[in-house]
Amino acid sequence: MTELVIPGVGRRMASLFYELLLLVAVLLGGSALLTPLKAVLPPDMLTEILFRVLLAAVLFAYLGLSWVKSGQTVGMKTWRLKLVDRNGILLRWPHALLRYLVALALFVGVPAVAYLVWAPLMSSLPRALGAALAWWLLPIASAFIDPERLFLHDRLAGTRVVLLPLRRPKAA
């Protein structure tokens, strides 16, 4: 078996930013499909929570299917990256869900809780929001101190993003 090569942080960040553009499109499509549901349900907190949970499920459907089927989302294919487990094997659905939930907790949950805690303590809500969003740096910055250069969500989920070799065109 070939050695798993962990790509540089720059390549993974470029892939992540490209993927974010695609995820916005997925969310817009999911919102368009789910908006009629919002129109028939009462406009209350439960409806808003249901809508957000369904959007999170739409995101997982895209990401999970990509990770389980080929190990690559569209953004990862562009940058020759592939998601595998510690042994270099494609993820199964439970493992894909674990990675998604860990990343969701780190990129959404921790900043949200931080904002809820800091907003009453700080004199300015924008400063509290900035301080809460600074937590987004934690999963990324961990790659600089991790012995294998893994992002925190990959370390916690037991996954890794690996670099695929260049495909050379076949001679005719």
C-alpha positions as a Markdown table, in Angstrom:
| # | Residue | x | y | z |
|---|---|---|---|---|
| 1 | Met | 0.0 | 0.0 | 0.0 |
| 2 | Thr | 1.3 | 3.5 | -0.8 |
| 3 | Glu | 2.1 | 5.9 | 2.0 |
| 4 | Leu | -0.6 | 8.4 | 2.9 |
| 5 | Val | 0.7 | 11.9 | 2.1 |
| 6 | Ile | -1.0 | 14.7 | 4.2 |
| 7 | Pro | -1.2 | 17.8 | 2.0 |
| 8 | Gly | -0.1 | 21.2 | 3.1 |
| 9 | Val | -2.4 | 23.5 | 5.1 |
| 10 | Gly | -2.6 | 25.9 | 2.2 |
| 11 | Arg | -3.9 | 23.3 | -0.2 |
| 12 | Arg | -6.5 | 22.1 | 2.3 |
| 13 | Met | -7.6 | 25.7 | 3.0 |
| 14 | Ala | -7.9 | 26.5 | -0.7 |
| 15 | Ser | -10.1 | 23.4 | -1.0 |
| 16 | Leu | -12.1 | 24.4 | 2.0 |
| 17 | Phe | -12.8 | 27.9 | 0.6 |
| 18 | Tyr | -13.8 | 26.4 | -2.7 |
| 19 | Glu | -16.0 | 23.9 | -0.9 |
| 20 | Leu | -17.7 | 26.7 | 1.1 |
| 21 | Leu | -18.9 | 28.3 | -2.2 |
| 22 | Leu | -20.4 | 24.9 | -3.2 |
| 23 | Leu | -22.0 | 24.5 | 0.3 |
| 24 | Val | -23.7 | 27.9 | -0.1 |
| 25 | Ala | -25.2 | 26.6 | -3.3 |
| 26 | Val | -26.3 | 23.4 | -1.6 |
| 27 | Leu | -27.9 | 25.4 | 1.2 |
| 28 | Leu | -29.6 | 27.7 | -1.3 |
| 29 | Gly | -31.0 | 24.7 | -3.1 |
| 30 | Gly | -32.1 | 23.0 | 0.2 |
| 31 | Ser | -33.7 | 26.3 | 1.3 |
| 32 | Ala | -35.6 | 26.5 | -1.9 |
| 33 | Leu | -36.9 | 22.9 | -1.5 |
| 34 | Leu | -37.8 | 23.4 | 2.2 |
| 35 | Thr | -39.4 | 26.9 | 2.0 |
| 36 | Pro | -42.8 | 25.5 | 1.0 |
| 37 | Leu | -42.7 | 23.5 | 4.3 |
| 38 | Lys | -42.1 | 26.7 | 6.2 |
| 39 | Ala | -45.1 | 28.2 | 4.5 |
| 40 | Val | -47.5 | 25.6 | 5.9 |
| 41 | Leu | -46.0 | 25.3 | 9.4 |
| 42 | Pro | -46.7 | 27.9 | 12.1 |
| 43 | Pro | -44.0 | 30.6 | 12.3 |
| 44 | Asp | -42.6 | 29.7 | 15.7 |
| 45 | Met | -39.3 | 28.6 | 17.2 |
| 46 | Leu | -39.9 | 24.9 | 16.6 |
| 47 | Thr | -40.4 | 25.6 | 12.9 |
| 48 | Glu | -37.1 | 27.5 | 12.8 |
| 49 | Ile | -35.3 | 24.7 | 14.6 |
| 50 | Leu | -36.8 | 22.1 | 12.3 |
| 51 | Phe | -35.8 | 24.1 | 9.2 |
| 52 | Arg | -32.2 | 24.4 | 10.5 |
| 53 | Val | -32.0 | 20.7 | 11.3 |
| 54 | Leu | -33.3 | 19.9 | 7.9 |
| 55 | Leu | -30.7 | 22.2 | 6.3 |
| 56 | Ala | -28.0 | 20.5 | 8.3 |
| 57 | Ala | -29.3 | 17.1 | 7.0 |
| 58 | Val | -29.1 | 18.4 | 3.4 |
| 59 | Leu | -25.5 | 19.4 | 4.0 |
| 60 | Phe | -24.7 | 16.0 | 5.5 |
| 61 | Ala | -26.4 | 14.3 | 2.6 |
| 62 | Tyr | -24.1 | 16.1 | 0.1 |
| 63 | Leu | -20.9 | 15.7 | 2.2 |
| 64 | Gly | -21.6 | 12.2 | 3.5 |
| 65 | Leu | -22.5 | 10.8 | 0.1 |
| 66 | Ser | -19.3 | 12.3 | -1.4 |
| 67 | Trp | -17.1 | 11.0 | 1.4 |
| 68 | Val | -18.6 | 7.5 | 1.4 |
| 69 | Lys | -18.9 | 7.1 | -2.3 |
| 70 | Ser | -15.4 | 8.4 | -3.4 |
| 71 | Gly | -13.8 | 10.1 | -0.5 |
| 72 | Gln | -14.0 | 13.4 | -2.4 |
| 73 | Thr | -16.3 | 16.3 | -2.6 |
| 74 | Val | -16.3 | 18.5 | -5.7 |
| 75 | Gly | -13.9 | 20.9 | -4.0 |
| 76 | Met | -11.6 | 18.1 | -2.9 |
| 77 | Lys | -11.5 | 16.6 | -6.5 |
| 78 | Thr | -10.3 | 20.0 | -7.8 |
| 79 | Trp | -7.4 | 20.0 | -5.3 |
| 80 | Arg | -6.6 | 16.2 | -5.6 |
| 81 | Leu | -7.6 | 15.6 | -2.0 |
| 82 | Lys | -9.3 | 12.5 | -0.6 |
| 83 | Leu | -10.8 | 11.8 | 2.8 |
| 84 | Val | -10.0 | 8.5 | 4.4 |
| 85 | Asp | -9.8 | 6.9 | 7.8 |
| 86 | Arg | -6.6 | 6.3 | 9.7 |
| 87 | Asn | -5.9 | 3.2 | 7.6 |
| 88 | Gly | -6.4 | 4.9 | 4.3 |
| 89 | Ile | -9.8 | 3.3 | 3.7 |
| 90 | Leu | -12.9 | 5.1 | 2.5 |
| 91 | Leu | -15.3 | 6.1 | 5.3 |
| 92 | Arg | -18.5 | 4.3 | 6.0 |
| 93 | Trp | -21.7 | 6.2 | 6.9 |
| 94 | Pro | -21.3 | 6.1 | 10.7 |
| 95 | His | -17.7 | 7.4 | 10.4 |
| 96 | Ala | -18.8 | 10.1 | 7.9 |
| 97 | Leu | -21.5 | 11.2 | 10.4 |
| 98 | Leu | -19.0 | 11.3 | 13.2 |
| 99 | Arg | -16.7 | 13.6 | 11.2 |
| 100 | Tyr | -19.6 | 15.8 | 10.2 |
| 101 | Leu | -20.9 | 16.1 | 13.8 |
| 102 | Val | -17.4 | 16.9 | 15.2 |
| 103 | Ala | -16.8 | 19.5 | 12.5 |
| 104 | Leu | -20.3 | 21.0 | 13.1 |
| 105 | Ala | -19.6 | 21.2 | 16.8 |
| 106 | Leu | -16.2 | 22.9 | 16.3 |
| 107 | Phe | -17.2 | 25.3 | 13.6 |
| 108 | Val | -20.8 | 26.1 | 14.7 |
| 109 | Gly | -21.4 | 24.9 | 18.2 |
| 110 | Val | -18.3 | 26.3 | 20.0 |
| 111 | Pro | -18.6 | 29.8 | 18.4 |
| 112 | Ala | -22.3 | 29.9 | 19.2 |
| 113 | Val | -21.8 | 28.9 | 22.8 |
| 114 | Ala | -18.9 | 31.4 | 23.1 |
| 115 | Tyr | -21.1 | 34.2 | 21.7 |
| 116 | Leu | -23.9 | 33.3 | 24.2 |
| 117 | Val | -21.4 | 33.5 | 27.1 |
| 118 | Trp | -19.5 | 36.6 | 26.0 |
| 119 | Ala | -22.3 | 38.7 | 24.6 |
| 120 | Pro | -23.6 | 39.7 | 28.1 |
| 121 | Leu | -20.0 | 40.2 | 29.4 |
| 122 | Met | -18.7 | 42.5 | 26.6 |
| 123 | Ser | -19.8 | 46.0 | 26.1 |
| 124 | Ser | -20.2 | 45.6 | 22.3 |
| 125 | Leu | -22.1 | 42.8 | 20.5 |
| 126 | Pro | -19.8 | 43.0 | 17.4 |
| 127 | Arg | -16.8 | 42.5 | 19.6 |
| 128 | Ala | -18.5 | 39.5 | 21.2 |
| 129 | Leu | -19.3 | 38.1 | 17.8 |
| 130 | Gly | -15.7 | 38.6 | 16.7 |
| 131 | Ala | -14.4 | 36.9 | 19.8 |
| 132 | Ala | -16.8 | 34.0 | 19.3 |
| 133 | Leu | -15.8 | 33.7 | 15.6 |
| 134 | Ala | -12.1 | 33.6 | 16.6 |
| 135 | Trp | -12.9 | 30.0 | 17.7 |
| 136 | Trp | -13.0 | 29.1 | 14.0 |
| 137 | Leu | -9.3 | 29.3 | 14.1 |
| 138 | Leu | -8.9 | 26.5 | 16.6 |
| 139 | Pro | -9.6 | 23.6 | 14.3 |
| 140 | Ile | -7.5 | 25.1 | 11.6 |
| 141 | Ala | -4.6 | 26.3 | 13.7 |
| 142 | Ser | -4.3 | 22.8 | 15.3 |
| 143 | Ala | -2.7 | 21.6 | 12.1 |
| 144 | Phe | 0.4 | 23.7 | 12.9 |
| 145 | Ile | 0.9 | 21.8 | 16.2 |
| 146 | Asp | -0.4 | 18.4 | 15.4 |
| 147 | Pro | 2.4 | 15.9 | 14.7 |
| 148 | Glu | 0.6 | 14.7 | 11.5 |
| 149 | Arg | -0.6 | 18.2 | 10.5 |
| 150 | Leu | -4.2 | 17.2 | 10.9 |
| 151 | Phe | -7.0 | 19.6 | 11.5 |
| 152 | Leu | -8.6 | 19.2 | 14.9 |
| 153 | His | -11.9 | 17.7 | 13.5 |
| 154 | Asp | -9.9 | 15.1 | 11.6 |
| 155 | Arg | -7.8 | 14.2 | 14.6 |
| 156 | Leu | -11.0 | 13.8 | 16.8 |
| 157 | Ala | -12.9 | 11.9 | 14.2 |
| 158 | Gly | -10.0 | 9.6 | 13.2 |
| 159 | Thr | -10.0 | 10.8 | 9.6 |
| 160 | Arg | -7.4 | 12.4 | 7.4 |
| 161 | Val | -7.3 | 14.2 | 4.1 |
| 162 | Val | -4.6 | 12.8 | 1.8 |
| 163 | Leu | -3.0 | 14.1 | -1.3 |
| 164 | Leu | -3.6 | 12.1 | -4.5 |
| 165 | Pro | -0.8 | 11.6 | -7.0 |
| 166 | Leu | -0.9 | 13.5 | -10.3 |
| 167 | Arg | -2.6 | 11.5 | -13.0 |
| 168 | Arg | -0.3 | 11.4 | -16.0 |
| 169 | Pro | -2.0 | 11.3 | -19.4 |
| 170 | Lys | -1.7 | 8.0 | -21.2 |
| 171 | Ala | 0.4 | 8.0 | -24.3 |
| 172 | Ala | -1.5 | 7.3 | -27.4 |
